[in-house]
mmCIF file of C-alpha atoms in Angstrom:
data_model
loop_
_atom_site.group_PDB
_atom_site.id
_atom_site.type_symbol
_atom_site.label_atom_id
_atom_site.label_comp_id
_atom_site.label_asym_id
_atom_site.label_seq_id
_atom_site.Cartn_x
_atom_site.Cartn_y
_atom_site.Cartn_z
ATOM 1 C CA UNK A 22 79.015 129.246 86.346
ATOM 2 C CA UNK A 23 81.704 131.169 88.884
ATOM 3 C CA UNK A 24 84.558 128.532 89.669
ATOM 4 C CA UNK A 25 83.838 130.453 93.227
ATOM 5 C CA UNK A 26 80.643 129.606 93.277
ATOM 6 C CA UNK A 27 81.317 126.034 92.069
ATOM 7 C CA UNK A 28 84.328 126.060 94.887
ATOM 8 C CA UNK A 29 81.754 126.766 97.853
ATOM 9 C CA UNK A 30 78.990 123.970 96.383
ATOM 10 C CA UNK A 31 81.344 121.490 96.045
ATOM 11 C CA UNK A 32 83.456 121.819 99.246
ATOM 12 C CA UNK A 33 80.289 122.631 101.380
ATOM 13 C CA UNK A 34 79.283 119.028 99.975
ATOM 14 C CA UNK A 35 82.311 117.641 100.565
ATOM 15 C CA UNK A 36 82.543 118.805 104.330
ATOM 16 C CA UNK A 37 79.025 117.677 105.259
ATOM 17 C CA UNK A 38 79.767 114.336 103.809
ATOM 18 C CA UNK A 39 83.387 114.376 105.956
ATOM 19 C CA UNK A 40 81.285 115.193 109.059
ATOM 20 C CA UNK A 41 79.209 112.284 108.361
ATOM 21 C CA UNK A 42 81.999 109.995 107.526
ATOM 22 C CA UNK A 43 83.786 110.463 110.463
ATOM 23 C CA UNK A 44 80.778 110.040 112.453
ATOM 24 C CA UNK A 45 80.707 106.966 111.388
ATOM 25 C CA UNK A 46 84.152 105.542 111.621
ATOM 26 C CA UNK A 47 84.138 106.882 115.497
ATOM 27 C CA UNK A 48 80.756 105.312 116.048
ATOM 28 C CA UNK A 49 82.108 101.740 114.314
ATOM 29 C CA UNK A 50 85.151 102.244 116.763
ATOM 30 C CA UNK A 51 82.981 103.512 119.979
ATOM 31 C CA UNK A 52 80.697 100.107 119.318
ATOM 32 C CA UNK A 53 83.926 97.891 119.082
ATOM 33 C CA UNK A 54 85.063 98.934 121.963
ATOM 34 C CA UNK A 55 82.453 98.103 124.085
ATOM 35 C CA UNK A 56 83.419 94.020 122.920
ATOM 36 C CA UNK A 57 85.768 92.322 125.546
ATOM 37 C CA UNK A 58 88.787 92.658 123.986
ATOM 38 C CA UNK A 59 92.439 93.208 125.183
ATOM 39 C CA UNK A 60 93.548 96.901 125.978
ATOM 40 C CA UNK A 61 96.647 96.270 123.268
ATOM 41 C CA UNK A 62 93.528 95.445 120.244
ATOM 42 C CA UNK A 63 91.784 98.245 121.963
ATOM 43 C CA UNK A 64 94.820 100.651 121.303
ATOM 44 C CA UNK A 65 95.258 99.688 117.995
ATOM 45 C CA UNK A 66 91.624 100.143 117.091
ATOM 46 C CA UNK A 67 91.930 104.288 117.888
ATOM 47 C CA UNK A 68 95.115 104.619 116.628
ATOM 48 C CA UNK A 69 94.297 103.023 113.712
ATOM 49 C CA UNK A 70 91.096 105.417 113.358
ATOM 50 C CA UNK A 71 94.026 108.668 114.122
ATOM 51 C CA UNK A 72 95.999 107.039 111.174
ATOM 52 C CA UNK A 73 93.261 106.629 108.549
ATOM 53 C CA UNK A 74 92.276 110.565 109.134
ATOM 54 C CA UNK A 75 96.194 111.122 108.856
ATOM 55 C CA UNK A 76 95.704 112.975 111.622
ATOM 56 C CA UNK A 77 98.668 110.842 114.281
ATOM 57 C CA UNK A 78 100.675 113.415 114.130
ATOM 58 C CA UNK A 79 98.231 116.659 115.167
ATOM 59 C CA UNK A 80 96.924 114.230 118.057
ATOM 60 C CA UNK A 81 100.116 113.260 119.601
ATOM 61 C CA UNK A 82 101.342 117.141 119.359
ATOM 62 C CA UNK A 83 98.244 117.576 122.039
ATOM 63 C CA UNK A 84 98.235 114.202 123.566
ATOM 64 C CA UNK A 85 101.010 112.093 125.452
ATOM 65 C CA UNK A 86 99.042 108.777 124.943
ATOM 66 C CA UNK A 87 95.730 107.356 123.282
ATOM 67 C CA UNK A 88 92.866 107.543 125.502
ATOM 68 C CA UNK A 89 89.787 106.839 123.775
ATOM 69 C CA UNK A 90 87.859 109.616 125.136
ATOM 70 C CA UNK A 91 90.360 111.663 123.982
ATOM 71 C CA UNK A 92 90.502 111.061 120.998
ATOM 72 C CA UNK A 93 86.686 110.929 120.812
ATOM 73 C CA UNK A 94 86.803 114.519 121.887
ATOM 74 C CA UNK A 95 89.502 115.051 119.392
ATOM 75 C CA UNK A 96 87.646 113.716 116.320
ATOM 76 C CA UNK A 97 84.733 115.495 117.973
ATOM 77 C CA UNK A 98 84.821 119.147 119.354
ATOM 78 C CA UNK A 99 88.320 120.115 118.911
ATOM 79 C CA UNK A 100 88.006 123.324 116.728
ATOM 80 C CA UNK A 101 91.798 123.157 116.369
ATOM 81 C CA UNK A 102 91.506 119.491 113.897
ATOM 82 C CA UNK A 103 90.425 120.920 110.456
ATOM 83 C CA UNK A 104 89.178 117.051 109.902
ATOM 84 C CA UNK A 105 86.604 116.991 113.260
ATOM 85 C CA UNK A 106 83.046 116.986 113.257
ATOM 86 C CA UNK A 107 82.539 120.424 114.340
ATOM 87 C CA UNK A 108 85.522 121.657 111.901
ATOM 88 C CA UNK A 109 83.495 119.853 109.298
ATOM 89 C CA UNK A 110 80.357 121.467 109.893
ATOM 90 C CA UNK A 111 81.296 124.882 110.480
ATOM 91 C CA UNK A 112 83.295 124.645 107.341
ATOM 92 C CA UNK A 113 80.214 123.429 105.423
ATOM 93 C CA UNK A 114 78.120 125.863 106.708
ATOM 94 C CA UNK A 115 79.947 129.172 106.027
ATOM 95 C CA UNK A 116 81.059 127.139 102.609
ATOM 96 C CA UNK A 117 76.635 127.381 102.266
ATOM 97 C CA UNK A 118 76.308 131.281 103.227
ATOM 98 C CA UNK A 119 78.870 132.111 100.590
ATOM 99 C CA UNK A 120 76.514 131.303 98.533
ATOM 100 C CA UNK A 121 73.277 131.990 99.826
ATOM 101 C CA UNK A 122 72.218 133.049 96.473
ATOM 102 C CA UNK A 123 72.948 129.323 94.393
ATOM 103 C CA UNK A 124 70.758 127.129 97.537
ATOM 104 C CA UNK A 125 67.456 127.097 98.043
ATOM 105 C CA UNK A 126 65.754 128.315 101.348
ATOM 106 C CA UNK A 127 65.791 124.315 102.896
ATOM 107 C CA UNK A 128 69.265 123.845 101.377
ATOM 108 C CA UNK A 129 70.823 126.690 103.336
ATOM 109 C CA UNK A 130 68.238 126.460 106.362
ATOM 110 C CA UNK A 131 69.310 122.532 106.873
ATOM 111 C CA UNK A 132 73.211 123.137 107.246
ATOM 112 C CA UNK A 133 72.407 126.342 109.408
ATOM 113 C CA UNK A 134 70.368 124.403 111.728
ATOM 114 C CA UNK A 135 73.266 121.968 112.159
ATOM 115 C CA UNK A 136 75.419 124.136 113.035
ATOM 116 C CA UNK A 137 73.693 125.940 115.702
ATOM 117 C CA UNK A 138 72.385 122.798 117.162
ATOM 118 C CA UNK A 139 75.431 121.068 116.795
ATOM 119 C CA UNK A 140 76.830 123.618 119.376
ATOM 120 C CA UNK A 141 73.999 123.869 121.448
ATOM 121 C CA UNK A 142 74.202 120.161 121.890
ATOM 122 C CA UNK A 143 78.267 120.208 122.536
ATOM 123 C CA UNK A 144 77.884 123.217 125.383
ATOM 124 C CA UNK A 145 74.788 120.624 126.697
ATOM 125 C CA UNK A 146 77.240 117.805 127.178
ATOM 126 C CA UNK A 147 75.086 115.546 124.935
ATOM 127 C CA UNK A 148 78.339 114.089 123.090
ATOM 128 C CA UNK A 149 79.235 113.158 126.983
ATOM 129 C CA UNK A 150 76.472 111.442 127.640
ATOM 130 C CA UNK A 151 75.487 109.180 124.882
ATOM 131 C CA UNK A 152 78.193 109.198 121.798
ATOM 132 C CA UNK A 153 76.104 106.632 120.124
ATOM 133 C CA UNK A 154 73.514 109.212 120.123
ATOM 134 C CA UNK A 155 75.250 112.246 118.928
ATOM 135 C CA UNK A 156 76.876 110.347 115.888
ATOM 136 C CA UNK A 157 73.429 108.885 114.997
ATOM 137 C CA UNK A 158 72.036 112.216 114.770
ATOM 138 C CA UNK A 159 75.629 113.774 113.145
ATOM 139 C CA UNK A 160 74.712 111.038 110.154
ATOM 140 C CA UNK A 161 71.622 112.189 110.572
ATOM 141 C CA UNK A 162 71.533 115.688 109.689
ATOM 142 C CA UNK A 163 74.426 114.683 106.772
ATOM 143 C CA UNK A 164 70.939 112.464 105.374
ATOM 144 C CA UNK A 165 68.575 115.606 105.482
ATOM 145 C CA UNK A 166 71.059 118.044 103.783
ATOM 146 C CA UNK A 167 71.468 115.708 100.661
ATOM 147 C CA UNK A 168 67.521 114.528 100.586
ATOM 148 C CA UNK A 169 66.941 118.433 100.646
ATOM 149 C CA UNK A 170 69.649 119.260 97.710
ATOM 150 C CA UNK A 171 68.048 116.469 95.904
ATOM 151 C CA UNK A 172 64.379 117.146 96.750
ATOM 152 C CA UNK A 173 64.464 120.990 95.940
ATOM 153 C CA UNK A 174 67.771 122.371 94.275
ATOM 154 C CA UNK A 175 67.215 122.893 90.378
ATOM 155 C CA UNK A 176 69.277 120.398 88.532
ATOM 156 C CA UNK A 177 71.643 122.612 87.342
ATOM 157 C CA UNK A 178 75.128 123.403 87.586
ATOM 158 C CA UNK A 179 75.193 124.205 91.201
ATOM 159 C CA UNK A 180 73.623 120.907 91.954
ATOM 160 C CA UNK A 181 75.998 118.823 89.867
ATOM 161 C CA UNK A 182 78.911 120.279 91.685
ATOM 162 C CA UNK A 183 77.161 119.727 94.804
ATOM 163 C CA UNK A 184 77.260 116.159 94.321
ATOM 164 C CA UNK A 185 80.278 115.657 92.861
ATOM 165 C CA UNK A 186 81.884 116.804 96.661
ATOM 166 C CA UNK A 187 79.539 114.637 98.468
ATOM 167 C CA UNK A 188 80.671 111.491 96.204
ATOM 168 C CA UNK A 189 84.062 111.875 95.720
ATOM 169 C CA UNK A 190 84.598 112.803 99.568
ATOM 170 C CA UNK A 191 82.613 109.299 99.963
ATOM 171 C CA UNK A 192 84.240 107.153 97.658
ATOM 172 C CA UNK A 193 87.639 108.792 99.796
ATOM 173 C CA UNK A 194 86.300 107.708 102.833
ATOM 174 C CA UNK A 195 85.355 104.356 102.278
ATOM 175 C CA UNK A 196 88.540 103.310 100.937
ATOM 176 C CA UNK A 197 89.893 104.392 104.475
ATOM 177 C CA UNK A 198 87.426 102.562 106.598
ATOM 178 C CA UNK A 199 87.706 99.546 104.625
ATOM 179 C CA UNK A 200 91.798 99.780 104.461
ATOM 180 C CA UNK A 201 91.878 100.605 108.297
ATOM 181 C CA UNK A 202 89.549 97.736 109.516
ATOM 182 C CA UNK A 203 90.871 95.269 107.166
ATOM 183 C CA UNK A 204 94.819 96.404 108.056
ATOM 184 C CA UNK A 205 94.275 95.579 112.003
ATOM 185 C CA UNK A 206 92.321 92.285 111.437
ATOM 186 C CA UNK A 207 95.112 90.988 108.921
ATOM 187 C CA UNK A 208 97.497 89.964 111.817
ATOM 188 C CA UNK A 209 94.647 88.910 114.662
ATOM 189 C CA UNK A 210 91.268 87.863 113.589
ATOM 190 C CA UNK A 211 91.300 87.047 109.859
ATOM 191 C CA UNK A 212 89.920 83.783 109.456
ATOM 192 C CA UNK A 213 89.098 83.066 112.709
ATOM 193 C CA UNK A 214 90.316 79.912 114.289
ATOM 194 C CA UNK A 215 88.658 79.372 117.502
ATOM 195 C CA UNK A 216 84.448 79.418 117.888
ATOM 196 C CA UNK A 217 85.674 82.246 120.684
ATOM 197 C CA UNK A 218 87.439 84.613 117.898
ATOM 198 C CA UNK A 219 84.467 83.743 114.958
ATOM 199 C CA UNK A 220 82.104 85.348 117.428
ATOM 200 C CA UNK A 221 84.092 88.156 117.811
ATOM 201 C CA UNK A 222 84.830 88.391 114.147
ATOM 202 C CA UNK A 223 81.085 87.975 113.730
ATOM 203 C CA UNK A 224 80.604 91.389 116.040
ATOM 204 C CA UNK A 225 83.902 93.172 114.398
ATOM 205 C CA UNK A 226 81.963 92.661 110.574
ATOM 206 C CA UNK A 227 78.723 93.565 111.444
ATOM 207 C CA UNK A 228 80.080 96.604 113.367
ATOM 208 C CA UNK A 229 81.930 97.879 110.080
ATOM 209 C CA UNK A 230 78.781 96.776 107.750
ATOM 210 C CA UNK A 231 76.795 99.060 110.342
ATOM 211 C CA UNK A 232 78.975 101.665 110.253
ATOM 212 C CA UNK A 233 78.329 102.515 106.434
ATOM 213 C CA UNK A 234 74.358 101.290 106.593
ATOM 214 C CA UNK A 235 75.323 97.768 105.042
ATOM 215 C CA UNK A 236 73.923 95.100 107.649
ATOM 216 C CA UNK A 237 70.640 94.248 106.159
ATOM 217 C CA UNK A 238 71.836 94.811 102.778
ATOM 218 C CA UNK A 239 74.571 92.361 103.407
ATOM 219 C CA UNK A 240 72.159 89.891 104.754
ATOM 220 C CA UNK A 241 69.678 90.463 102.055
ATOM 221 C CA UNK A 242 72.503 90.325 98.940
ATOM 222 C CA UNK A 243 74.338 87.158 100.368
ATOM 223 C CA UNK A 244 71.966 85.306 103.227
ATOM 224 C CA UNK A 245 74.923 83.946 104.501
ATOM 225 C CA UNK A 246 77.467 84.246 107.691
ATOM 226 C CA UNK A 247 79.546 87.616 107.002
ATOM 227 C CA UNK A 248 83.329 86.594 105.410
ATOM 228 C CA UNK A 249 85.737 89.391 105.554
ATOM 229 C CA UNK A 250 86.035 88.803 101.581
ATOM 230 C CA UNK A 251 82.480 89.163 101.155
ATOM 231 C CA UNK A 252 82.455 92.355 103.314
ATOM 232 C CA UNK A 253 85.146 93.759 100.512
ATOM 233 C CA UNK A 254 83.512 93.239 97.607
ATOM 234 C CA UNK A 255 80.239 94.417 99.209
ATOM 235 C CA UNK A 256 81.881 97.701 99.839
ATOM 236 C CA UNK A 257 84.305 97.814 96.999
ATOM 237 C CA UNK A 258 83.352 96.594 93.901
ATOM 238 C CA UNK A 259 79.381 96.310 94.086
ATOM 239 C CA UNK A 260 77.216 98.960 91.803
ATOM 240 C CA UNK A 261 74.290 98.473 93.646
ATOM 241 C CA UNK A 262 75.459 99.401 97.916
ATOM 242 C CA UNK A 263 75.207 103.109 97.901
ATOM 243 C CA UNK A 264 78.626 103.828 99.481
ATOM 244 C CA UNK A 265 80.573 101.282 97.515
ATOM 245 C CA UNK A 266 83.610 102.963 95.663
ATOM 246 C CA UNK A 267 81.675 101.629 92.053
ATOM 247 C CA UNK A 268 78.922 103.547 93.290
ATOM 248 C CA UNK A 269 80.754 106.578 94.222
ATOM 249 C CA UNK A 270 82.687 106.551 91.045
ATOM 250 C CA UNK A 271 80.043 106.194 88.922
ATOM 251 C CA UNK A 272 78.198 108.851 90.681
ATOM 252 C CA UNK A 273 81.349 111.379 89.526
ATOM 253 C CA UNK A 274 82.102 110.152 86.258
ATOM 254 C CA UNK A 275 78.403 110.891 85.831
ATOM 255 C CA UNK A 276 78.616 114.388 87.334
ATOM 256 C CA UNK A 277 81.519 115.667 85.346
ATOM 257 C CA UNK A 278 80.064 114.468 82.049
ATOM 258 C CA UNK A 279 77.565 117.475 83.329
ATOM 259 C CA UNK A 280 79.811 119.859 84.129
ATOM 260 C CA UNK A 281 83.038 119.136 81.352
ATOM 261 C CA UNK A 282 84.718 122.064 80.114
ATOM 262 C CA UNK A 283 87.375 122.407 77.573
ATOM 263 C CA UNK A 284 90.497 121.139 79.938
ATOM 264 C CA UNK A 285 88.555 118.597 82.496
ATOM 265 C CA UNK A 286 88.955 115.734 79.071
ATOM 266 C CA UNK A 287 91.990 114.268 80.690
ATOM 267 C CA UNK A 288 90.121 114.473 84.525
ATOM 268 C CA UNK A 289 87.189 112.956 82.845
ATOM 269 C CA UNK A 290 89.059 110.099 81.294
ATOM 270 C CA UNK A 291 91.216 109.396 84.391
ATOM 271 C CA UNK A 292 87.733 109.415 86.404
ATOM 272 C CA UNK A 293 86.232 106.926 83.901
ATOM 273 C CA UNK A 294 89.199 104.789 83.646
ATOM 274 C CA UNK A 295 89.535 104.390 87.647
ATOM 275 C CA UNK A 296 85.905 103.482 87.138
ATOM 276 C CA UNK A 297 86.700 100.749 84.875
ATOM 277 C CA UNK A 298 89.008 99.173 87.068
ATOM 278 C CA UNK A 299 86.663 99.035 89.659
ATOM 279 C CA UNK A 300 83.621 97.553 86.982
ATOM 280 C CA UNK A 301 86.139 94.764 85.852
ATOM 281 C CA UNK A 302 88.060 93.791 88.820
ATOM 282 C CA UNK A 303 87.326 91.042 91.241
ATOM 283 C CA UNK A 304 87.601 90.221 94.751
ATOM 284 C CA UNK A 305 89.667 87.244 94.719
ATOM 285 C CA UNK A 306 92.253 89.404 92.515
ATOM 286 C CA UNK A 307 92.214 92.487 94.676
ATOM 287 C CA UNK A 308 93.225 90.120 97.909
ATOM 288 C CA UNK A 309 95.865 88.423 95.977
ATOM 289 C CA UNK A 310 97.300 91.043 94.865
ATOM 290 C CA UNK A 311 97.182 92.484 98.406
ATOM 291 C CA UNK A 312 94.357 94.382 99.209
ATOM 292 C CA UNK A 313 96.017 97.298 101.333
ATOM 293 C CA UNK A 314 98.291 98.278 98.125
ATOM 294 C CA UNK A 315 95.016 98.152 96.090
ATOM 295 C CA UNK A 316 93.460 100.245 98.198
ATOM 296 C CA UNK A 317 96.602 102.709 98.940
ATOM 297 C CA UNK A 318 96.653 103.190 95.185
ATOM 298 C CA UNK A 319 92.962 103.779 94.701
ATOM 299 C CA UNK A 320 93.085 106.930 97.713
ATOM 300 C CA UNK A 321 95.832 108.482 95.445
ATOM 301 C CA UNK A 322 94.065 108.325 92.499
ATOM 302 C CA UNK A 323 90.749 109.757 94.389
ATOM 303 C CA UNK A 324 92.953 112.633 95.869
ATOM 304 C CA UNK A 325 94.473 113.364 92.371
ATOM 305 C CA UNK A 326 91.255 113.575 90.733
ATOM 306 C CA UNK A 327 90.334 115.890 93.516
ATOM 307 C CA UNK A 328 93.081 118.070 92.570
ATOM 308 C CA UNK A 329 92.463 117.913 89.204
ATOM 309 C CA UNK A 330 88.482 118.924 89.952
ATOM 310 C CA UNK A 331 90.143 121.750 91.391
ATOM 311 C CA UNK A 332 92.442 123.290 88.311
ATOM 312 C CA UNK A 333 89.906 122.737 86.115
ATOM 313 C CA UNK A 334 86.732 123.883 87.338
ATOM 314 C CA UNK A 335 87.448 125.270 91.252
ATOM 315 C CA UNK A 336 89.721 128.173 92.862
ATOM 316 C CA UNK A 337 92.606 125.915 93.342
ATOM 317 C CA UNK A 338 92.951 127.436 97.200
ATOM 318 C CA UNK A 339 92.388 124.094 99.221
#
C-alpha cells in the first residue's frame, strides 16, 4: 500500500477521534462547571483543560485571562487552534477526499456530512445555545464514522491503518483526561472529608466516567460508590472498558501485527511491551508510585510510537 495513502487513513482517523476527544473533555468541564464551586476551582478546571491540549500558550497569545466561554469558543470554532473541533474535522475530512479512492461511498459521505453540518450549525449559533448539545452530537458523528469504517470498509490494509489512528489518538487522550482530572483533585477533593465535599466528589467522578461513556459500566463492573482509585483502574488498566489505555493498546499492537513491514519489528515490540506493562501492572502500584509520573511517562511513550508509526510506514510530514 502507498505510505500516502496509509498517511491520509490513519491521520483522517486520528483527527475524527481528536474531534471527539475534545468534545468530550469540554463537555466533562462545561458539566462541572455548572456545580457550585468557587471561581478559583472553577479557573483551574479550564486551565487545566488548556494545559492537557498543551495548548496554554496559543490561548494566552489571544486571550488576557480565562473566561470559560472563551475558551469554549477556543477549543471550539477557532480555525486558528490546529487542536479545535472544527480544526479537527476539517483536517479529517480533506485527510478523507485525498483518498476518495481507498473509502467506501458511507465512509467518505459520513465525514463530508460533518463537515458541512458542522459549519452550518456554527454560522446557526447552535454551539451558543446549547454546548451540551453540540458536543453530544460532535461525539456523535465521531460514533457513525467508525460504525461505518467498520460496517462497510474491506478489511484490508486501508482499514487497519484506519484504526490504528483512531486507537492510538484514544489511548493519547485518555491518559490526558485521566492525568488532568486526577492532577486538580490531588490538592482539594481527594478523599473527601466532609459529607459536603463527598457529594461533590460524587458529581466530579461521575462527570469524568460520563465524559468517556463509563457511568453504567462503572456501576455495573463495581456496584459500589465511585473511589477515585477505582475510577483509575477502570480507565487505565481494564481490558474490557472500550477507551481504557489496555484496550487501546491492545487494539494497536493488534493492528500493526497486520500491517508489519521489514523495519516496524522494533515499533512492534515497543508497542507490545508498553502493552505488557499495562496487562501486569496494578492500581495500588501505579498510585504509589505516583500516578501523574506514570501517566507522564505513558503519553511519551504513546507519542514516540506515533513517531515511529510514522518512519516506518507514513510520510513522516506531521
Amino acid at each position: 500500500m502507498l505510505s500516502r495513502t496509509a498517511d491520509h487513513l490513519y491521520w483522517m482517523s486520528r483527527y475524527t477521534e481528536r474531534a471527539e476527544n475534545t468534545a468530550r473533555m469540554l463537555d466533562v468541564n462545561y458539566q462541572t462547571s455548572l456545580l457550585p464551586q468557587s471561581a478559583e476551582v472553577a479557573k483551574y478546571g479550564w486551565q487545566g483543560l488548556l494545559s492537557i491540549s498543551e495548548l496554554l500558550p496559543a490561548y494566552n497569545e489571544k486571550h488576557d485571562q480565562i473566561v470559560p466561554d472563551e475558551v469554549m469558543e477556543f477549543m471550539v470554532k477557532d480555525e486558528s487552534n490546529p487542536s479545535s473541533i472544527i480544526s479537527c474535522l476539517k483536517a479529517a475530512r480533506e485527510n478523507a477526499r485525498a483518498v476518495r479512492g481507498a473509502l467506501t461511498t458511507e465512509a467518505w459521505e459520513t465525514q463530508n456530512t460533518t463537515w458541512l453540518d458542522v459549519n452550518r450549525m456554527l454560522r446557526a449559533g447552535e454551539f451558543e445555545r446549547d454546548p451540551a448539545q453540540f458536543f453530544e452530537w460532535v461525539k456523535f458523528r465521531s460514533h457513525l464514522s467508525r460504525g461505518v469504517t467498520l460496517g462497510t470498509m474491506l478489511q484490508d490494509e486501508a482499514f487497519y491503518f484506519s484504526r490504528l489512528g483512531t486507537f492510538l489518538e484514544r489511548a493519547d487522550n485518555t491518559a490526558r483526561l485521566v492525568d488532568v482530572k486526577f492532577h486538580a483533585l490531588n490538592s482539594e477533593f481527594f478523599g473527601a472529608a466532609t459529607e459536603e465535599d463527598q457529594e461533590y466528589d460524587f458529581y466530579h467522578w461521575s462527570a469524568i466516567l460520563r465524559s468517556v461513556s463509563a457511568f453504567e459500566v462503572y456501576r455495573k463492573v463495581y456496584r459500589d460508590v465511585i473511589k477515585p482509585e477505582r475510577v483509575a483502574e477502570l480507565l487505565i488498566l481494564r481490558p474490557d472498558m472500550p477507551r481504557s489505555l489496555h484496550a487501546s493498546l491492545a487494539e494497536v499492537v493488534a493492528n500493526l501485527a497486520k500491517v508489519q513491514n521489514d523495519q516496524s519489528a522494533e515499533t512492534q515490540r515497543r508497542a507490545g511491551k508498553l502493552l505488557a506493562d499495562l496487562q501486569y501492572a496494578r492500581v495500588d502500584e501505579i498510585l504509589a508510585t505516583g500516578l501523574h509520573a506514570y501517566l507522564t511517562q505513558f503519553l511519551d511513550r504513546v507519542n514516540e510510537l506515533g513517531w515511529r508509526i510514522s518512519q516506518d510506514f507514513l510520510v513522516p510530514a506531521h
